[in-house]
Structures are given as structure tokens and as C-alpha cells.
mmCIF file of C-alpha atoms and ligand atoms in Angstrom:
data_model
loop_
_atom_site.group_PDB
_atom_site.id
_atom_site.type_symbol
_atom_site.label_atom_id
_atom_site.label_comp_id
_atom_site.label_asym_id
_atom_site.label_seq_id
_atom_site.Cartn_x
_atom_site.Cartn_y
_atom_site.Cartn_z
ATOM 1 C CA MET M 10 68.474 95.017 126.299
ATOM 2 C CA LYS M 11 69.315 91.887 124.306
ATOM 3 C CA THR M 12 72.876 90.947 123.314
ATOM 4 C CA LEU M 13 73.175 90.440 119.564
ATOM 5 C CA PHE M 14 76.943 90.157 119.137
ATOM 6 C CA SER M 15 79.185 89.229 122.042
ATOM 7 C CA LYS M 16 82.733 90.325 122.715
ATOM 8 C CA GLU M 17 83.916 86.962 121.344
ATOM 9 C CA ASN M 18 81.747 87.238 118.210
ATOM 10 C CA ILE M 19 83.208 90.681 117.546
ATOM 11 C CA ASN M 20 86.774 89.577 118.167
ATOM 12 C CA ASN M 21 86.373 86.682 115.725
ATOM 13 C CA ILE M 22 84.856 88.823 113.004
ATOM 14 C CA ILE M 23 87.625 91.398 113.383
ATOM 15 C CA ASN M 24 90.186 88.651 112.830
ATOM 16 C CA GLU M 25 88.349 87.656 109.649
ATOM 17 C CA ILE M 26 88.018 91.202 108.326
ATOM 18 C CA SER M 27 91.650 92.069 109.015
ATOM 19 C CA GLN M 28 92.707 88.907 107.202
ATOM 20 C CA LYS M 29 90.586 89.835 104.166
ATOM 21 C CA ILE M 30 92.099 93.302 104.102
ATOM 22 C CA MET M 31 95.632 91.885 104.318
ATOM 23 C CA ASN M 32 94.815 89.498 101.469
ATOM 24 C CA ASN M 33 93.826 92.485 99.321
ATOM 25 C CA TYR M 34 96.855 94.652 100.077
ATOM 26 C CA LYS M 35 100.482 93.670 99.676
ATOM 27 C CA LYS M 36 102.966 94.041 102.506
ATOM 28 C CA ASP M 37 104.420 97.266 101.113
ATOM 29 C CA GLU M 38 101.097 98.910 100.263
ATOM 30 C CA GLU M 39 99.949 101.841 102.330
ATOM 31 C CA ILE M 40 96.322 102.029 103.440
ATOM 32 C CA ILE M 41 94.552 105.198 104.509
ATOM 33 C CA ILE M 42 91.827 104.437 106.993
ATOM 34 C CA ILE M 43 89.093 107.034 107.377
ATOM 35 C CA SER M 44 87.079 106.290 110.471
ATOM 36 C CA LEU M 45 83.674 107.889 110.950
ATOM 37 C CA LEU M 46 83.290 109.341 114.415
ATOM 38 C CA LYS M 47 81.986 108.760 116.806
ATOM 39 C CA GLY M 48 80.359 105.390 116.197
ATOM 40 C CA ALA M 49 83.271 103.628 114.500
ATOM 41 C CA PHE M 50 85.999 104.572 116.976
ATOM 42 C CA ILE M 51 86.161 101.334 118.949
ATOM 43 C CA PHE M 52 85.723 99.079 115.903
ATOM 44 C CA THR M 53 88.449 101.039 114.104
ATOM 45 C CA ALA M 54 90.842 100.879 117.048
ATOM 46 C CA ASP M 55 90.450 97.112 117.379
ATOM 47 C CA LEU M 56 90.563 96.431 113.642
ATOM 48 C CA ILE M 57 93.633 98.470 112.697
ATOM 49 C CA ARG M 58 95.717 96.804 115.393
ATOM 50 C CA LYS M 59 95.150 93.512 113.577
ATOM 51 C CA ILE M 60 96.205 94.843 110.170
ATOM 52 C CA ASP M 61 99.904 94.318 109.599
ATOM 53 C CA ARG M 62 100.325 96.991 106.910
ATOM 54 C CA THR M 63 101.394 100.635 106.840
ATOM 55 C CA ILE M 64 98.284 102.453 107.985
ATOM 56 C CA ILE M 65 97.552 106.152 108.057
ATOM 57 C CA ILE M 66 94.485 107.006 110.064
ATOM 58 C CA ASP M 67 92.210 110.003 109.838
ATOM 59 C CA PHE M 68 88.686 110.776 110.949
ATOM 60 C CA MET M 69 85.526 112.439 109.771
ATOM 61 C CA ILE M 70 82.495 113.578 111.673
ATOM 62 C CA VAL M 71 79.343 113.688 109.610
ATOM 63 C CA SER M 72 75.865 114.045 110.944
ATOM 64 C CA SER M 73 73.277 111.588 109.816
ATOM 65 C CA TYR M 74 70.969 110.419 112.582
ATOM 66 C CA GLY M 75 71.643 113.245 115.049
ATOM 67 C CA ASP M 76 69.455 112.679 118.048
ATOM 68 C CA LYS M 77 66.649 111.219 115.993
ATOM 69 C CA PHE M 78 66.033 107.615 115.102
ATOM 70 C CA GLU M 79 65.657 108.366 111.407
ATOM 71 C CA SER M 80 68.355 108.789 108.827
ATOM 72 C CA SER M 81 68.545 111.935 106.713
ATOM 73 C CA ASN M 82 69.336 112.067 103.041
ATOM 74 C CA LYS M 83 72.148 114.570 102.944
ATOM 75 C CA ILE M 84 75.166 114.597 105.162
ATOM 76 C CA ASP M 85 76.640 117.531 106.983
ATOM 77 C CA ILE M 86 80.447 117.334 107.305
ATOM 78 C CA LYS M 87 81.388 118.655 110.719
ATOM 79 C CA TYR M 88 85.004 117.525 110.681
ATOM 80 C CA ASP M 89 86.921 116.668 107.541
ATOM 81 C CA ILE M 90 90.120 114.726 106.894
ATOM 82 C CA ASN M 91 93.280 116.813 106.731
ATOM 83 C CA ILE M 92 95.522 114.420 104.828
ATOM 84 C CA ASP M 93 96.012 114.087 101.094
ATOM 85 C CA ILE M 94 94.334 110.984 99.653
ATOM 86 C CA GLU M 95 95.195 111.583 96.001
ATOM 87 C CA ASN M 96 96.319 108.329 94.410
ATOM 88 C CA LYS M 97 96.045 106.482 97.754
ATOM 89 C CA ASN M 98 94.199 103.348 98.853
ATOM 90 C CA VAL M 99 91.380 104.403 101.167
ATOM 91 C CA ILE M 100 89.137 102.332 103.402
ATOM 92 C CA ILE M 101 86.217 104.130 105.040
ATOM 93 C CA ILE M 102 85.133 102.508 108.297
ATOM 94 C CA ASP M 103 81.701 102.955 109.851
ATOM 95 C CA ASP M 104 79.766 101.228 112.587
ATOM 96 C CA ILE M 105 76.493 100.530 110.762
ATOM 97 C CA VAL M 106 75.289 100.764 107.191
ATOM 98 C CA ASP M 107 71.556 101.298 107.262
ATOM 99 C CA THR M 108 69.922 103.197 104.372
ATOM 100 C CA GLY M 109 73.430 103.568 102.941
ATOM 101 C CA ASN M 110 72.959 107.301 102.439
ATOM 102 C CA THR M 111 75.839 108.320 104.718
ATOM 103 C CA LEU M 112 78.446 106.084 103.088
ATOM 104 C CA TYR M 113 77.127 106.845 99.615
ATOM 105 C CA GLU M 114 77.534 110.590 100.165
ATOM 106 C CA ILE M 115 80.919 110.319 101.883
ATOM 107 C CA LYS M 116 82.317 108.037 99.213
ATOM 108 C CA ASN M 117 81.208 110.426 96.456
ATOM 109 C CA TYR M 118 82.676 113.345 98.359
ATOM 110 C CA LEU M 119 86.041 111.615 98.839
ATOM 111 C CA LEU M 120 86.151 110.328 95.239
ATOM 112 C CA LYS M 121 86.459 113.967 94.156
ATOM 113 C CA LYS M 122 89.865 114.005 95.854
ATOM 114 C CA ASN M 123 91.067 111.416 93.299
ATOM 115 C CA PRO M 124 92.123 108.506 95.484
ATOM 116 C CA LYS M 125 93.481 105.387 93.786
ATOM 117 C CA LYS M 126 90.653 103.352 95.284
ATOM 118 C CA ILE M 127 88.019 103.598 98.026
ATOM 119 C CA GLU M 128 86.687 100.576 99.878
ATOM 120 C CA LEU M 129 83.970 100.495 102.523
ATOM 121 C CA CYS M 130 84.033 98.562 105.789
ATOM 122 C CA CYS M 131 81.186 98.301 108.301
ATOM 123 C CA LEU M 132 80.744 96.270 111.426
ATOM 124 C CA LEU M 133 76.972 95.928 111.016
ATOM 125 C CA ASP M 134 74.754 95.739 107.964
ATOM 126 C CA LYS M 135 71.039 96.568 108.203
ATOM 127 C CA SER M 136 70.478 95.528 104.595
ATOM 128 C CA GLN M 137 66.669 95.527 104.884
ATOM 129 C CA ARG M 138 66.628 99.298 105.056
ATOM 130 C CA ARG M 139 68.977 100.016 102.171
ATOM 131 C CA GLU M 140 68.044 102.934 99.896
ATOM 132 C CA LYS M 141 71.319 103.361 98.037
ATOM 133 C CA ASN M 142 72.882 100.649 95.929
ATOM 134 C CA ILE M 143 76.365 100.609 97.424
ATOM 135 C CA ASN M 144 78.821 97.786 97.716
ATOM 136 C CA ILE M 145 80.284 97.259 101.177
ATOM 137 C CA ASP M 146 83.659 95.560 100.687
ATOM 138 C CA TYR M 147 84.069 94.320 104.256
ATOM 139 C CA ILE M 148 81.046 93.530 106.439
ATOM 140 C CA GLY M 149 81.034 92.175 109.964
ATOM 141 C CA PHE M 150 77.512 90.983 110.737
ATOM 142 C CA LYS M 151 74.089 91.122 109.156
ATOM 143 C CA CYS M 152 72.077 93.132 111.651
ATOM 144 C CA PRO M 153 68.340 92.756 112.282
ATOM 145 C CA ASN M 154 66.198 95.851 111.841
ATOM 146 C CA GLU M 155 66.424 96.794 115.493
ATOM 147 C CA PHE M 156 67.973 99.777 117.200
ATOM 148 C CA VAL M 157 71.388 98.683 118.435
ATOM 149 C CA ILE M 158 73.897 100.112 120.883
ATOM 150 C CA GLY M 159 77.287 99.231 122.330
ATOM 151 C CA TYR M 160 80.838 98.774 121.030
ATOM 152 C CA GLY M 161 81.014 102.429 119.990
ATOM 153 C CA ILE M 162 77.366 102.701 118.940
ATOM 154 C CA ASP M 163 75.148 105.020 120.936
ATOM 155 C CA THR M 164 71.757 106.327 121.646
ATOM 156 C CA PHE M 165 71.900 109.956 122.814
ATOM 157 C CA ASN M 166 75.657 109.425 123.280
ATOM 158 C CA LYS M 167 75.223 106.666 125.858
ATOM 159 C CA TYR M 168 76.236 102.969 125.849
ATOM 160 C CA ARG M 169 79.278 103.386 123.575
ATOM 161 C CA ASN M 170 81.460 101.738 126.233
ATOM 162 C CA LEU M 171 79.625 98.397 126.259
ATOM 163 C CA PRO M 172 82.032 95.691 125.004
ATOM 164 C CA PHE M 173 79.232 93.966 123.030
ATOM 165 C CA VAL M 174 76.415 94.990 120.655
ATOM 166 C CA ALA M 175 72.886 94.812 121.997
ATOM 167 C CA SER M 176 69.474 95.773 120.694
ATOM 168 C CA LEU M 177 67.446 98.258 122.708
ATOM 169 C CA TYR M 178 64.041 98.164 121.100
ATOM 170 C CA ASN M 179 62.366 95.463 119.095
ATOM 171 C CA GLU M 180 61.074 97.809 116.437
ATOM 172 C CA LEU M 181 62.060 101.184 115.101
HETATM 173 P P1 LIG C 221 72.596 105.398 106.981
HETATM 174 O O1 LIG C 221 73.029 106.685 106.358
HETATM 175 O O2 LIG C 221 71.115 105.282 107.004
HETATM 176 O O3 LIG C 221 73.265 104.199 106.384
HETATM 177 O O4 LIG C 221 72.967 105.519 108.490
HETATM 178 C C1 LIG C 221 74.082 104.981 109.053
HETATM 179 C C2 LIG C 221 74.313 105.628 110.371
HETATM 180 O O5 LIG C 221 73.124 105.645 111.137
HETATM 181 C C3 LIG C 221 75.340 104.859 111.204
HETATM 182 O O6 LIG C 221 76.616 105.385 111.024
HETATM 183 C C4 LIG C 221 74.844 105.089 112.600
HETATM 184 O O7 LIG C 221 75.468 106.244 113.127
HETATM 185 C C5 LIG C 221 73.385 105.367 112.478
HETATM 186 N N1 LIG C 221 72.578 104.202 112.884
HETATM 187 C C6 LIG C 221 71.893 103.346 112.088
HETATM 188 N N2 LIG C 221 71.284 102.393 112.794
HETATM 189 C C7 LIG C 221 71.601 102.642 114.090
HETATM 190 C C8 LIG C 221 71.291 101.963 115.315
HETATM 191 O O8 LIG C 221 70.595 100.941 115.377
HETATM 192 N N3 LIG C 221 71.838 102.494 116.447
HETATM 193 C C9 LIG C 221 72.607 103.615 116.433
HETATM 194 N N4 LIG C 221 72.928 104.267 115.325
HETATM 195 C C10 LIG C 221 72.423 103.792 114.150
HETATM 196 MG MG1 LIG C 222 77.295 107.069 112.307
#
């Protein structure tokens, strides 16, 4: 296991991202945060506590990787939001954007609910593997093409509790 992003690195980047979000939304604007479980739960919890705006939080569970190391094209929504996002500002938060298929599908799905705007926020960006041309509005770190774990990110549901991000294998 090799540490890629330390607790301090993550804390600093969260300060930067929260500042960018606050620059884009006025004091009285409400933001709906949709956090993708399970991977984004720790990142989301740390990030939203740094955003001094009115925040409404909801969650989705969609399967992408499952217990395999490969991403699938279509998503399967296992748990959906239960709040109304019509005419609202939405930010979707995920742990990693890899092929981009998951965020691409979720964004299209949520756009049908007529939000005012949807932005995307990811802690890690594996841009080398991108298949979908999607714009990520807030990105933490560029991530090498390695399998990573920690800070909410798992392999077979383990290692989510590590306070840093580490890579497990050198190659996929
Ligand atoms: P995408 O649809 O290919 O962009 O897949 C993104 C999802 O794949 C993320 O939300 C993660 O759940 C998962 N994923 C991608 N890379 C890794 C990794 O290195 N470790 C653990 N999960 C990963
Ligand atoms: Mg995920």
C-alpha cells in the first residue's frame, strides 16, 4: 500500500473546493448536495461542513463497479433521492470519476427532474480512463491509473475508514 494523498493533502483540497463552491453561490442560495454512497460519504461529510450556505443533503446508491475492478456502462439505481430538485441548484458528489459513465448517467437521470443547474464534484479524477466527455466542476486531485482505497473508497467494502488515500496495486 502506497499513500497517494495524505490527511493534510485532503484537508487542504477540501478547503479549496469549499471556497470555490462558496464563490459560485451567494449567501442566500440553497444548494442540494447529492452524495453517491458509499464511496463519497466521508468526502461529503468533511466538505459540507466547510460550506457556509444552506445545504440540503440527499443520497443515491448506484452500482457501477460492484465487486469487480471494471466499470460497467449502465447504472443500476438501488436507492434514489426522495427530495424535489425542480428548479434547485444541485451538486452531485462522488469519490472518483474514472470512465465517467456513472456521473454521466446520473446527471442525465437527474436532469429529467428539471433542476435549475447540476454541477459535479469529485475528490479524485482518473482522467486517463475517461470514456464520456463530461465536465467536472470541482475536482480534488488528478489520480494515477492505479486502484485506490481509503477515505471512503473501498475494495470489497474494506479500507473505507483509512484517513488517507492509498493505492493498492500498481496496475489495473
Ligand atoms: P466510472 O463510472 O468509471 O467513472 O466509475 C466511477 C466509480 O468507480 C467510482 O464512484 C468508484 O466507486 C469506482 N472506482 C473507480 N476507480 C476506483 C478505485 O481505484 N478504487 C475504488 N473504486 C473505484
Ligand atoms: Mg462509486
